[in-house]
Amino acid sequence: MRHTEYGYVSPAENHCYRDLERWLADKKKRERRAKKHGAFSLDKNKEEAIMNFGEVLEELKRGNCVARKGWNGKGIFIKLKKGESLNTPNNRFNEVMTHDFIYIDTTGLRTNNPNAPMDRVPWLASQTDMLADDWVVVE
């Protein structure tokens, strides 16, 4: 028997307590790290859902706008634009995209840089974007 802060315990019990303390310490570290990087932020008393890229594609197909928490600029998002038929009104044959595509919208970018581009352009995901787990739905 060993004397610990929990009283006299056997070596096996001491090992269990030590593992429990490590787990609790790791959990606190993970919570602090998540809070520091904005993984859990309260917006109108609700927690934001953090998604992976597979979930992002489903949200885009539902018509939602999504963004990464890790993106430097605020007010930036991506959205899916549905393809159109070539038989559009006003004979816009040369202007129509017939397949769906994803675009990034920076028109609402909030920055101190007066030369920052404020555009809507087609977007292609980087490997970093595809492997990220910090995606959120934006309104």
Tab-separated table of C-alpha atoms in Angstrom:
chain	number	residue	atom	x	y	z
A	1	MET	CA	0.000	0.000	0.000
A	2	ARG	CA	1.115	3.509	-0.820
A	3	HIS	CA	0.136	6.765	0.770
A	4	THR	CA	-1.164	9.229	-1.866
A	5	GLU	CA	-3.389	12.272	-1.887
A	6	TYR	CA	-6.268	9.809	-2.154
A	7	GLY	CA	-5.208	7.954	1.008
A	8	TYR	CA	-3.646	4.517	1.112
A	9	VAL	CA	-4.026	2.790	-2.232
A	10	SER	CA	-2.579	-0.277	-3.904
A	11	PRO	CA	-0.057	0.165	-6.738
A	12	ALA	CA	-2.773	-0.770	-9.285
A	13	GLU	CA	-5.159	1.859	-7.869
A	14	ASN	CA	-2.349	4.418	-7.862
A	15	HIS	CA	-1.748	3.675	-11.560
A	16	CYS	CA	-5.471	4.214	-12.316
A	17	TYR	CA	-5.529	7.540	-10.481
A	18	ARG	CA	-2.389	8.672	-12.322
A	19	ASP	CA	-3.982	7.777	-15.693
A	20	LEU	CA	-7.167	9.630	-14.743
A	21	GLU	CA	-5.191	12.750	-13.805
A	22	ARG	CA	-3.312	12.653	-17.134
A	23	TRP	CA	-6.555	12.268	-19.066
A	24	LEU	CA	-8.138	15.208	-17.227
A	25	ALA	CA	-5.055	17.369	-17.829
A	26	ASP	CA	-5.046	16.474	-21.547
A	27	LYS	CA	-8.763	17.263	-21.785
A	28	LYS	CA	-8.181	20.707	-20.276
A	29	LYS	CA	-5.319	21.323	-22.715
A	30	ARG	CA	-7.521	20.341	-25.663
A	31	GLU	CA	-10.299	22.640	-24.456
A	32	ARG	CA	-7.868	25.564	-24.049
A	33	ARG	CA	-6.372	24.926	-27.498
A	34	ALA	CA	-9.837	24.727	-29.103
A	35	LYS	CA	-10.911	27.946	-27.405
A	36	LYS	CA	-7.674	29.707	-28.404
A	37	HIS	CA	-8.130	28.776	-32.076
A	38	GLY	CA	-11.838	29.595	-32.142
A	39	ALA	CA	-13.130	26.049	-32.487
A	40	PHE	CA	-15.960	26.780	-30.069
A	41	SER	CA	-17.373	30.265	-30.237
A	42	LEU	CA	-20.734	31.368	-29.009
A	43	ASP	CA	-22.880	33.273	-31.445
A	44	LYS	CA	-26.229	34.327	-30.011
A	45	ASN	CA	-25.905	31.706	-27.251
A	46	LYS	CA	-25.386	28.773	-29.595
A	47	GLU	CA	-22.302	26.782	-30.447
A	48	GLU	CA	-21.101	26.808	-34.044
A	49	ALA	CA	-20.871	23.463	-35.762
A	50	ILE	CA	-17.321	22.732	-36.877
A	51	MET	CA	-17.192	20.611	-40.045
A	52	ASN	CA	-14.788	18.700	-42.243
A	53	PHE	CA	-14.630	19.138	-46.025
A	54	GLY	CA	-17.039	16.274	-46.760
A	55	GLU	CA	-19.678	17.967	-44.614
A	56	VAL	CA	-18.875	21.277	-46.319
A	57	LEU	CA	-19.732	19.820	-49.735
A	58	GLU	CA	-23.115	18.698	-48.406
A	59	GLU	CA	-23.789	22.182	-46.989
A	60	LEU	CA	-22.844	23.767	-50.326
A	61	LYS	CA	-25.282	21.459	-52.134
A	62	ARG	CA	-28.002	22.630	-49.712
A	63	GLY	CA	-27.320	26.223	-50.804
A	64	ASN	CA	-25.422	27.370	-47.709
A	65	CYS	CA	-22.333	29.565	-47.602
A	66	VAL	CA	-19.317	28.189	-45.724
A	67	ALA	CA	-15.962	29.525	-44.576
A	68	ARG	CA	-12.920	28.374	-42.667
A	69	LYS	CA	-12.202	29.717	-39.213
A	70	GLY	CA	-8.529	29.661	-40.209
A	71	TRP	CA	-8.921	32.111	-43.094
A	72	ASN	CA	-7.256	35.450	-42.356
A	73	GLY	CA	-9.928	37.683	-43.829
A	74	LYS	CA	-13.328	38.030	-42.189
A	75	GLY	CA	-16.354	38.305	-44.443
A	76	ILE	CA	-15.017	35.736	-46.956
A	77	PHE	CA	-17.033	32.640	-47.860
A	78	ILE	CA	-17.505	30.049	-50.576
A	79	LYS	CA	-20.754	29.051	-52.245
A	80	LEU	CA	-21.949	26.670	-54.942
A	81	LYS	CA	-23.302	28.204	-58.154
A	82	LYS	CA	-25.688	25.910	-59.991
A	83	GLY	CA	-25.163	25.405	-63.693
A	84	GLU	CA	-27.681	26.872	-66.122
A	85	SER	CA	-29.287	25.608	-69.287
A	86	LEU	CA	-28.024	26.875	-72.622
A	87	ASN	CA	-31.620	27.851	-73.351
A	88	THR	CA	-31.534	30.830	-71.014
A	89	PRO	CA	-33.527	34.000	-71.598
A	90	ASN	CA	-31.887	36.910	-73.450
A	91	ASN	CA	-29.720	34.624	-75.630
A	92	ARG	CA	-26.804	34.557	-73.169
A	93	PHE	CA	-25.325	31.436	-74.817
A	94	ASN	CA	-21.680	32.578	-74.428
A	95	GLU	CA	-22.133	33.682	-70.799
A	96	VAL	CA	-23.680	30.544	-69.313
A	97	MET	CA	-21.859	28.012	-67.132
A	98	THR	CA	-23.615	24.692	-67.682
A	99	HIS	CA	-22.018	22.820	-64.743
A	100	ASP	CA	-22.092	23.592	-61.043
A	101	PHE	CA	-18.998	25.305	-59.649
A	102	ILE	CA	-17.803	26.694	-56.338
A	103	TYR	CA	-16.832	30.347	-56.073
A	104	ILE	CA	-15.281	32.440	-53.330
A	105	ASP	CA	-16.921	35.739	-52.421
A	106	THR	CA	-14.665	38.434	-50.981
A	107	THR	CA	-17.067	41.332	-51.594
A	108	GLY	CA	-17.799	41.513	-47.852
A	109	LEU	CA	-14.134	41.331	-46.808
A	110	ARG	CA	-13.398	43.351	-43.673
A	111	THR	CA	-9.803	44.531	-43.817
A	112	ASN	CA	-7.609	47.578	-43.293
A	113	ASN	CA	-5.993	47.021	-46.698
A	114	PRO	CA	-7.596	49.413	-49.220
A	115	ASN	CA	-6.082	47.407	-52.122
A	116	ALA	CA	-7.566	44.048	-51.083
A	117	PRO	CA	-9.584	42.460	-53.898
A	118	MET	CA	-13.343	42.490	-53.433
A	119	ASP	CA	-14.442	39.916	-55.977
A	120	ARG	CA	-16.351	36.745	-56.764
A	121	VAL	CA	-14.140	34.259	-58.572
A	122	PRO	CA	-14.160	30.480	-59.136
A	123	TRP	CA	-12.498	28.677	-56.219
A	124	LEU	CA	-10.399	25.536	-56.074
A	125	ALA	CA	-9.736	23.875	-52.703
A	126	SER	CA	-6.140	23.433	-51.610
A	127	GLN	CA	-5.057	20.263	-49.829
A	128	THR	CA	-4.946	22.295	-46.625
A	129	ASP	CA	-8.567	23.341	-47.136
A	130	MET	CA	-9.680	19.778	-47.912
A	131	LEU	CA	-7.988	18.361	-44.795
A	132	ALA	CA	-9.079	21.162	-42.443
A	133	ASP	CA	-11.636	20.591	-39.689
A	134	ASP	CA	-12.429	24.250	-38.989
A	135	TRP	CA	-15.236	24.860	-41.495
A	136	VAL	CA	-18.428	26.646	-40.413
A	137	VAL	CA	-21.683	27.671	-42.069
A	138	VAL	CA	-21.957	31.454	-42.422
A	139	GLU	CA	-25.013	33.609	-43.002
